[in-house]
Amino acid sequence: MPLSLLTPPAAEPLTLAAMKAYLRVEHDDEDELISGLVGAARRACEAATRRVLIAQTWRLTRARWPRDGQIDVALAPLMSVVAARIRSAEGGESAIDAARFRVVAGAAPGLILARPPLPAPAAGGAIELDIAMGYGMEAAAVPADLAEAVRRLAAHFYDSRGLPADGAAALPSDVAALLAPHRVVSL
């Protein structure tokens, strides 16, 4: 059940000014670089925890409905089902009322409950759910330790520019420790 990003976040967990203050950068020459590093750090933290920090819209695609009506989503936290549809093999679509779906608050991994009966896709068709995810629209909604992990990882990226990679893709230990309690684990 693939997930694809539809709408990226409108903001980052840290402002450019806050990150520059943390790095003690007083000039504007590297603003674009620093903003990019904050985005890269956010994405790395989201990937490591399977949590979406700032509100984003994602599309979940499935071949069929689960028998029990419980739709597991690999990411968390879920905010709402924005839209639902059945897509035919030819590309046509028919909408399903999004009110037929309820997001289970606090579930990690995310959980959506579907109210039956739901129309089944024809052979070669698919089910698509557009889902709003994240802690909220603004940085203040992100838990403090996750925002701190983004700050420290962006600083690590900034400090290690131009250094040869050591081959390890591991996060710095302080960042990993901040992220550990937030990891979403699927069994």
Coordinates of N, CA and C in Angstrom, one line a residue:
M1 N 0.8 -1.2 0.0 CA 0.0 0.0 0.0 C 0.9 1.2 0.0
P2 N 1.2 1.7 -1.2 CA 2.1 2.8 -1.3 C 1.5 4.1 -0.8
L3 N 2.4 4.9 -0.2 CA 2.0 6.3 0.2 C 2.8 7.2 -0.6
S4 N 2.2 8.3 -1.1 CA 2.9 9.3 -1.9 C 2.5 10.7 -1.4
L5 N 3.5 11.5 -1.3 CA 3.3 12.9 -0.8 C 2.6 13.7 -1.9
L6 N 1.4 14.4 -1.5 CA 0.7 15.2 -2.4 C 1.0 16.7 -2.1
T7 N 1.0 17.1 -0.8 CA 1.2 18.5 -0.4 C 2.3 18.5 0.6
P8 N 3.5 19.1 0.3 CA 4.5 19.2 1.4 C 4.1 20.2 2.4
P9 N 4.9 20.3 3.5 CA 4.5 21.2 4.6 C 4.7 22.6 4.1
A10 N 3.9 23.5 4.7 CA 4.0 25.0 4.3 C 5.1 25.6 5.1
A11 N 5.5 25.0 6.2 CA 6.6 25.5 7.1 C 7.5 24.4 7.5
E12 N 8.5 24.8 8.2 CA 9.5 23.8 8.8 C 9.3 23.9 10.3
P13 N 9.8 22.9 11.1 CA 9.8 22.9 12.5 C 10.6 24.1 13.1
L14 N 11.5 24.6 12.4 CA 12.4 25.7 12.8 C 12.4 26.8 11.8
T15 N 12.3 28.1 12.2 CA 12.5 29.2 11.3 C 13.9 29.4 10.9
L16 N 14.1 30.0 9.8 CA 15.5 30.3 9.4 C 16.2 31.2 10.5
A17 N 15.5 32.1 11.1 CA 16.1 33.0 12.1 C 16.5 32.2 13.3
A18 N 15.7 31.2 13.7 CA 16.0 30.4 14.9 C 17.2 29.5 14.6
M19 N 17.3 29.0 13.4 CA 18.4 28.1 13.0 C 19.7 28.9 12.9
K20 N 19.6 30.1 12.3 CA 20.8 30.9 12.2 C 21.3 31.3 13.6
A21 N 20.4 31.6 14.5 CA 20.8 32.0 15.9 C 21.5 30.8 16.6
Y22 N 21.0 29.6 16.4 CA 21.6 28.4 17.0 C 23.0 28.2 16.4
L23 N 23.1 28.4 15.1 CA 24.4 28.2 14.4 C 25.4 29.4 14.7
R24 N 24.9 30.5 15.2 CA 25.6 31.7 15.4 C 26.1 32.3 14.0
V25 N 25.2 32.2 13.1 CA 25.4 32.8 11.8 C 24.8 34.2 11.7
E26 N 25.5 35.2 11.5 CA 25.0 36.6 11.5 C 24.8 37.2 10.1
H27 N 25.3 36.5 9.1 CA 25.2 37.1 7.7 C 24.1 36.3 7.0
D28 N 23.7 36.9 5.8 CA 22.6 36.3 5.0 C 23.1 35.5 3.9
D29 N 24.4 35.3 3.7 CA 25.0 34.6 2.6 C 24.6 33.2 2.4
E30 N 24.3 32.5 3.5 CA 24.0 31.1 3.5 C 22.5 30.8 3.9
D31 N 21.7 31.8 3.7 CA 20.3 31.6 4.1 C 19.6 30.4 3.3
E32 N 19.9 30.3 2.0 CA 19.3 29.3 1.2 C 19.8 27.9 1.6
L33 N 21.1 27.8 1.9 CA 21.7 26.6 2.4 C 21.1 26.2 3.7
I34 N 21.1 27.1 4.6 CA 20.6 26.7 6.0 C 19.1 26.3 5.9
S35 N 18.3 27.0 5.1 CA 16.9 26.6 4.9 C 16.8 25.2 4.4
G36 N 17.7 24.9 3.4 CA 17.7 23.5 2.8 C 18.1 22.5 3.8
L37 N 19.1 22.8 4.6 CA 19.5 21.8 5.6 C 18.4 21.5 6.7
V38 N 17.7 22.6 7.0 CA 16.5 22.3 8.0 C 15.5 21.4 7.3
G39 N 15.2 21.6 6.1 CA 14.3 20.7 5.4 C 14.8 19.3 5.3
A40 N 16.1 19.2 5.0 CA 16.7 17.8 4.9 C 16.7 17.1 6.3
A41 N 17.0 17.9 7.3 CA 17.0 17.3 8.7 C 15.6 16.9 9.1
R42 N 14.5 17.7 8.7 CA 13.2 17.3 9.0 C 12.8 16.0 8.3
R43 N 13.1 15.9 7.0 CA 12.8 14.7 6.3 C 13.6 13.5 6.8
A44 N 14.8 13.7 7.2 CA 15.6 12.6 7.8 C 14.9 12.1 9.2
C45 N 14.5 13.1 10.0 CA 13.9 12.8 11.2 C 12.5 12.1 11.0
E46 N 11.8 12.5 10.0 CA 10.5 11.9 9.7 C 10.7 10.5 9.2
A47 N 11.7 10.3 8.4 CA 12.0 8.9 7.9 C 12.4 8.0 9.0
A48 N 13.2 8.5 9.9 CA 13.7 7.7 11.0 C 12.6 7.3 12.0
T49 N 11.6 8.2 12.2 CA 10.6 7.9 13.2 C 9.3 7.4 12.5
R50 N 9.1 7.6 11.2 CA 7.9 7.4 10.5 C 6.8 8.3 11.1
R51 N 7.1 9.5 11.5 CA 6.2 10.5 11.9 C 6.3 11.7 11.0
V52 N 5.2 12.3 10.7 CA 5.1 13.5 9.9 C 5.1 14.7 10.9
L53 N 6.0 15.6 10.8 CA 6.1 16.7 11.8 C 5.1 17.8 11.6
I54 N 5.2 18.4 10.4 CA 4.3 19.5 10.1 C 3.3 19.0 9.1
A55 N 2.1 19.5 9.1 CA 0.9 19.1 8.3 C 1.3 18.9 6.9
Q56 N 0.9 17.8 6.3 CA 1.2 17.4 4.9 C 0.0 16.6 4.5
T57 N -0.2 16.5 3.2 CA -1.2 15.6 2.6 C -0.6 14.5 1.8
W58 N -1.0 13.3 2.1 CA -0.4 12.1 1.5 C -1.5 11.3 0.8
R59 N -1.2 10.5 -0.1 CA -2.2 9.6 -0.8 C -1.8 8.2 -0.5
L60 N -2.8 7.4 0.1 CA -2.6 6.0 0.3 C -3.4 5.3 -0.8
T61 N -2.7 4.3 -1.5 CA -3.3 3.6 -2.6 C -3.3 2.1 -2.2
R62 N -4.5 1.5 -2.3 CA -4.7 0.1 -2.0 C -5.4 -0.6 -3.2
A63 N -5.2 -1.9 -3.3 CA -5.9 -2.7 -4.4 C -7.3 -3.0 -3.9
R64 N -7.5 -3.2 -2.6 CA -8.9 -3.6 -2.1 C -9.0 -3.1 -0.7
W65 N -10.2 -3.2 -0.2 CA -10.5 -2.8 1.2 C -10.1 -3.9 2.1
P66 N -9.6 -3.6 3.3 CA -9.4 -4.7 4.3 C -10.7 -5.3 4.8
R67 N -10.8 -6.6 5.1 CA -12.0 -7.2 5.5 C -12.6 -6.6 6.7
D68 N -11.7 -6.3 7.7 CA -12.2 -5.8 9.0 C -12.5 -4.3 9.0
G69 N -12.2 -3.6 7.8 CA -12.5 -2.2 7.8 C -11.4 -1.3 8.4
Q70 N -10.3 -1.9 8.9 CA -9.3 -1.2 9.6 C -8.1 -1.0 8.6
I71 N -7.8 0.3 8.3 CA -6.8 0.6 7.3 C -5.6 1.1 8.1
D72 N -4.5 0.3 8.0 CA -3.2 0.7 8.7 C -2.5 1.6 7.8
V73 N -1.9 2.7 8.4 CA -1.1 3.6 7.6 C 0.3 3.6 8.3
A74 N 1.3 3.5 7.5 CA 2.7 3.3 8.1 C 3.2 4.6 8.8
L75 N 2.6 5.7 8.5 CA 3.0 6.9 9.1 C 2.0 7.4 10.2
A76 N 2.5 8.3 11.1 CA 1.6 8.9 12.1 C 2.1 10.3 12.3
P77 N 1.4 11.2 13.0 CA 0.0 11.0 13.4 C -0.9 11.4 12.2
L78 N -2.1 10.8 12.2 CA -3.1 11.1 11.2 C -4.0 12.2 11.8
M79 N -4.4 13.1 10.9 CA -5.3 14.2 11.2 C -6.7 13.9 10.7
S80 N -6.8 13.6 9.4 CA -8.1 13.3 8.9 C -8.0 12.7 7.5
V81 N -9.1 12.1 7.0 CA -9.2 11.7 5.6 C -9.8 12.9 4.9
V82 N -9.1 13.4 3.9 CA -9.5 14.6 3.2 C -10.4 14.2 2.0
A83 N -10.1 13.1 1.3 CA -10.8 12.7 0.2 C -10.6 11.2 0.0
A84 N -11.6 10.5 -0.6 CA -11.5 9.1 -0.9 C -12.1 8.8 -2.3
R85 N -11.6 7.9 -3.0 CA -12.1 7.6 -4.3 C -11.8 6.2 -4.7
I86 N -12.5 5.7 -5.7 CA -12.2 4.4 -6.4 C -11.7 4.9 -7.8
R87 N -10.5 4.4 -8.2 CA -10.0 4.7 -9.5 C -10.1 3.5 -10.4
S88 N -10.7 3.6 -11.6 CA -10.8 2.5 -12.5 C -9.4 2.2 -13.2
A89 N -9.3 1.1 -13.8 CA -8.1 0.8 -14.5 C -7.9 1.7 -15.7
E90 N -9.0 2.3 -16.2 CA -8.9 3.3 -17.3 C -8.6 4.7 -16.8
G91 N -8.6 4.9 -15.5 CA -8.2 6.2 -15.0 C -9.4 7.0 -14.5
G92 N -10.6 6.6 -14.8 CA -11.8 7.2 -14.2 C -11.9 7.1 -12.7
E93 N -12.6 8.0 -12.1 CA -12.7 7.9 -10.6 C -14.2 8.2 -10.2
S94 N -14.5 7.6 -9.0 CA -15.8 7.9 -8.4 C -15.5 8.2 -6.9
A95 N -16.0 9.3 -6.4 CA -15.7 9.7 -5.1 C -16.5 8.9 -4.1
I96 N -15.9 8.8 -2.9 CA -16.5 8.2 -1.7 C -16.5 9.3 -0.6
D97 N -17.6 9.4 0.1 CA -17.8 10.4 1.1 C -16.7 10.2 2.2
A98 N -15.9 11.2 2.4 CA -14.8 11.1 3.4 C -15.3 10.9 4.8
A99 N -16.6 11.3 5.0 CA -17.2 11.1 6.4 C -17.3 9.7 6.7
R100 N -17.2 8.8 5.8 CA -17.3 7.3 6.1 C -16.0 6.8 6.7
F101 N -15.0 7.6 6.9 CA -13.8 7.2 7.5 C -13.5 8.0 8.8
R102 N -13.0 7.2 9.8 CA -12.6 7.9 11.1 C -11.2 7.6 11.4
V103 N -10.5 8.6 11.7 CA -9.1 8.4 12.1 C -9.0 8.1 13.6
V104 N -8.3 7.1 14.0 CA -8.1 6.8 15.4 C -7.0 7.7 15.9
A105 N -7.4 8.6 16.8 CA -6.4 9.6 17.3 C -5.3 8.9 18.2
G106 N -4.1 9.3 17.9 CA -3.0 8.8 18.7 C -2.4 7.4 18.3
A107 N -3.1 6.8 17.3 CA -2.6 5.5 16.9 C -1.3 5.6 16.2
A108 N -0.3 4.7 16.5 CA 1.0 4.7 15.8 C 1.4 3.3 15.6
P109 N 1.4 2.7 14.4 CA 1.1 3.4 13.2 C -0.3 3.9 13.1
G110 N -0.5 4.7 12.1 CA -1.9 5.3 11.9 C -2.9 4.3 11.6
L111 N -4.1 4.6 12.1 CA -5.2 3.7 11.9 C -6.5 4.5 11.4
I112 N -7.1 4.0 10.3 CA -8.3 4.6 9.8 C -9.4 3.5 9.9
L113 N -10.6 3.8 10.4 CA -11.7 2.9 10.4 C -12.7 3.3 9.3
A114 N -13.0 2.3 8.5 CA -13.9 2.6 7.4 C -15.3 2.0 7.8
R115 N -16.4 2.8 7.5 CA -17.7 2.4 7.7 C -18.3 1.7 6.5
P116 N -18.6 0.4 6.6 CA -19.1 -0.3 5.4 C -20.5 0.0 5.2
P117 N -21.1 -0.3 4.0 CA -20.4 -1.0 2.9 C -19.6 0.0 2.1
L118 N -18.5 -0.4 1.5 CA -17.7 0.4 0.7 C -17.7 -0.2 -0.7
P119 N -17.7 0.6 -1.8 CA -17.7 0.1 -3.1 C -16.3 -0.6 -3.4
A120 N -16.4 -1.7 -4.1 CA -15.1 -2.4 -4.4 C -14.6 -2.0 -5.7
P121 N -13.3 -1.8 -5.9 CA -12.8 -1.4 -7.2 C -12.9 -2.6 -8.2
A122 N -13.1 -2.3 -9.4 CA -13.1 -3.3 -10.5 C -11.7 -3.9 -10.7
A123 N -11.6 -5.0 -11.4 CA -10.3 -5.5 -11.7 C -9.4 -4.5 -12.3
G124 N -8.1 -4.4 -11.7 CA -7.2 -3.4 -12.2 C -7.4 -2.0 -11.6
G125 N -8.4 -1.8 -10.9 CA -8.7 -0.5 -10.2 C -8.0 -0.4 -8.9
A126 N -8.2 0.7 -8.2 CA -7.5 1.0 -6.9 C -8.4 1.8 -6.1
I127 N -8.1 1.8 -4.8 CA -8.7 2.7 -3.8 C -7.6 3.7 -3.5
E128 N -8.1 5.0 -3.4 CA -7.2 6.1 -3.0 C -7.8 6.9 -1.9
L129 N -7.0 7.0 -0.8 CA -7.4 7.9 0.3 C -6.4 9.0 0.4
D130 N -6.8 10.3 0.4 CA -6.0 11.4 0.6 C -6.1 11.7 2.1
I131 N -4.9 11.8 2.8 CA -4.9 11.8 4.2 C -4.1 13.0 4.7
A132 N -4.6 13.8 5.6 CA -3.9 14.9 6.2 C -3.1 14.3 7.4
M133 N -1.8 14.5 7.5 CA -1.0 14.0 8.6 C -0.1 15.1 9.2
G134 N 0.3 14.9 10.4 CA 1.2 15.8 11.0 C 0.7 16.2 12.4
Y135 N 1.6 16.9 13.1 CA 1.2 17.4 14.5 C 0.4 18.7 14.4
G136 N 0.5 19.4 13.3 CA -0.2 20.6 13.1 C 0.4 21.5 12.0
M137 N -0.2 22.6 11.8 CA 0.2 23.5 10.7 C 1.5 24.3 11.0
E138 N 1.8 24.5 12.3 CA 2.8 25.4 12.7 C 3.9 24.7 13.5
A139 N 5.1 25.2 13.6 CA 6.2 24.7 14.3 C 5.9 24.4 15.8
A140 N 5.1 25.3 16.3 CA 4.7 25.2 17.8 C 4.0 23.9 18.1
A141 N 3.4 23.2 17.1 CA 2.7 22.0 17.3 C 3.6 20.8 17.4
V142 N 4.8 20.9 16.9 CA 5.8 19.8 16.9 C 6.3 19.6 18.3
P143 N 6.3 18.3 18.8 CA 6.9 18.1 20.2 C 8.3 18.6 20.3
A144 N 8.6 19.2 21.4 CA 9.9 19.9 21.6 C 11.1 19.0 21.3
D145 N 11.1 17.8 21.7 CA 12.2 16.9 21.5 C 12.4 16.6 20.0
L146 N 11.3 16.5 19.2 CA 11.5 16.3 17.8 C 12.0 17.5 17.1
A147 N 11.6 18.7 17.5 CA 12.1 19.9 17.0 C 13.6 20.1 17.3
E148 N 14.0 19.7 18.5 CA 15.4 19.7 18.9 C 16.2 18.7 18.1
A149 N 15.6 17.6 17.7 CA 16.4 16.6 16.9 C 16.6 17.2 15.5
V150 N 15.6 17.9 15.0 CA 15.8 18.6 13.7 C 16.9 19.6 13.8
R151 N 16.8 20.4 14.8 CA 17.8 21.5 15.0 C 19.2 20.9 15.1
R152 N 19.4 19.9 15.9 CA 20.8 19.3 16.0 C 21.2 18.6 14.7
L153 N 20.3 18.0 14.0 CA 20.7 17.3 12.8 C 21.1 18.3 11.7
A154 N 20.3 19.4 11.6 CA 20.6 20.5 10.7 C 22.0 21.1 11.0
A155 N 22.3 21.3 12.3 CA 23.6 21.8 12.7 C 24.7 20.8 12.3
H156 N 24.4 19.5 12.5 CA 25.4 18.5 12.1 C 25.7 18.6 10.6
F157 N 24.6 18.7 9.8 CA 24.8 18.8 8.4 C 25.6 20.1 8.1
Y158 N 25.3 21.2 8.7 CA 26.0 22.4 8.5 C 27.5 22.3 8.8
D159 N 27.8 21.7 10.0 CA 29.1 21.6 10.4 C 30.0 20.6 9.6
S160 N 29.3 19.6 9.0 CA 30.1 18.6 8.3 C 30.1 18.8 6.8
R161 N 29.7 20.0 6.3 CA 29.8 20.2 4.9 C 31.2 20.1 4.4
G162 N 31.3 19.5 3.2 CA 32.6 19.4 2.6 C 33.5 18.3 3.1
L163 N 33.1 17.6 4.2 CA 33.9 16.5 4.7 C 33.5 15.2 4.0
P164 N 34.4 14.4 3.7 CA 34.1 13.1 3.1 C 33.2 12.3 3.9
A165 N 32.3 11.6 3.3 CA 31.3 10.7 4.0 C 32.1 9.5 4.6
D166 N 31.8 9.1 5.8 CA 32.5 8.0 6.4 C 31.8 6.7 6.0
G167 N 30.8 6.7 5.2 CA 30.1 5.5 4.7 C 29.0 5.1 5.6
A168 N 28.9 5.7 6.8 CA 27.8 5.3 7.7 C 26.6 6.3 7.5
A169 N 25.5 5.7 7.5 CA 24.2 6.5 7.3 C 23.6 6.7 8.6
A170 N 24.2 6.3 9.7 CA 23.6 6.5 11.0 C 23.5 7.9 11.4
L171 N 22.4 8.2 12.2 CA 22.2 9.5 12.8 C 23.2 9.7 13.9
P172 N 23.6 11.0 14.2 CA 24.4 11.3 15.3 C 23.7 10.7 16.6
S173 N 24.5 10.3 17.6 CA 23.9 9.6 18.7 C 22.9 10.5 19.5
D174 N 23.2 11.8 19.6 CA 22.3 12.7 20.4 C 20.9 12.8 19.6
V175 N 21.0 12.9 18.3 CA 19.8 13.0 17.5 C 19.0 11.6 17.6
A176 N 19.7 10.5 17.5 CA 19.0 9.2 17.6 C 18.3 9.0 18.9
A177 N 19.0 9.5 20.0 CA 18.4 9.4 21.3 C 17.1 10.3 21.5
L178 N 17.1 11.4 20.8 CA 15.9 12.3 20.9 C 14.7 11.6 20.0
L179 N 15.1 10.9 19.0 CA 14.1 10.4 18.1 C 13.5 9.0 18.6
A180 N 14.3 8.3 19.4 CA 14.0 6.9 19.8 C 12.6 6.7 20.4
P181 N 12.2 7.6 21.3 CA 10.8 7.4 21.9 C 9.7 7.6 20.9
H182 N 10.0 8.2 19.8 CA 8.9 8.6 18.8 C 8.8 7.6 17.6
R183 N 9.7 6.6 17.6 CA 9.7 5.7 16.4 C 8.4 5.0 16.3
V184 N 7.8 4.9 15.1 CA 6.6 4.1 14.9 C 7.1 2.8 14.4
V185 N 6.6 1.7 15.1 CA 7.0 0.4 14.8 C 5.8 -0.4 14.3
S186 N 5.9 -1.1 13.2 CA 4.9 -2.0 12.7 C 5.3 -3.4 13.0
L187 N 4.3 -4.2 13.5 CA 4.6 -5.6 13.7 C 3.9 -6.4 12.7

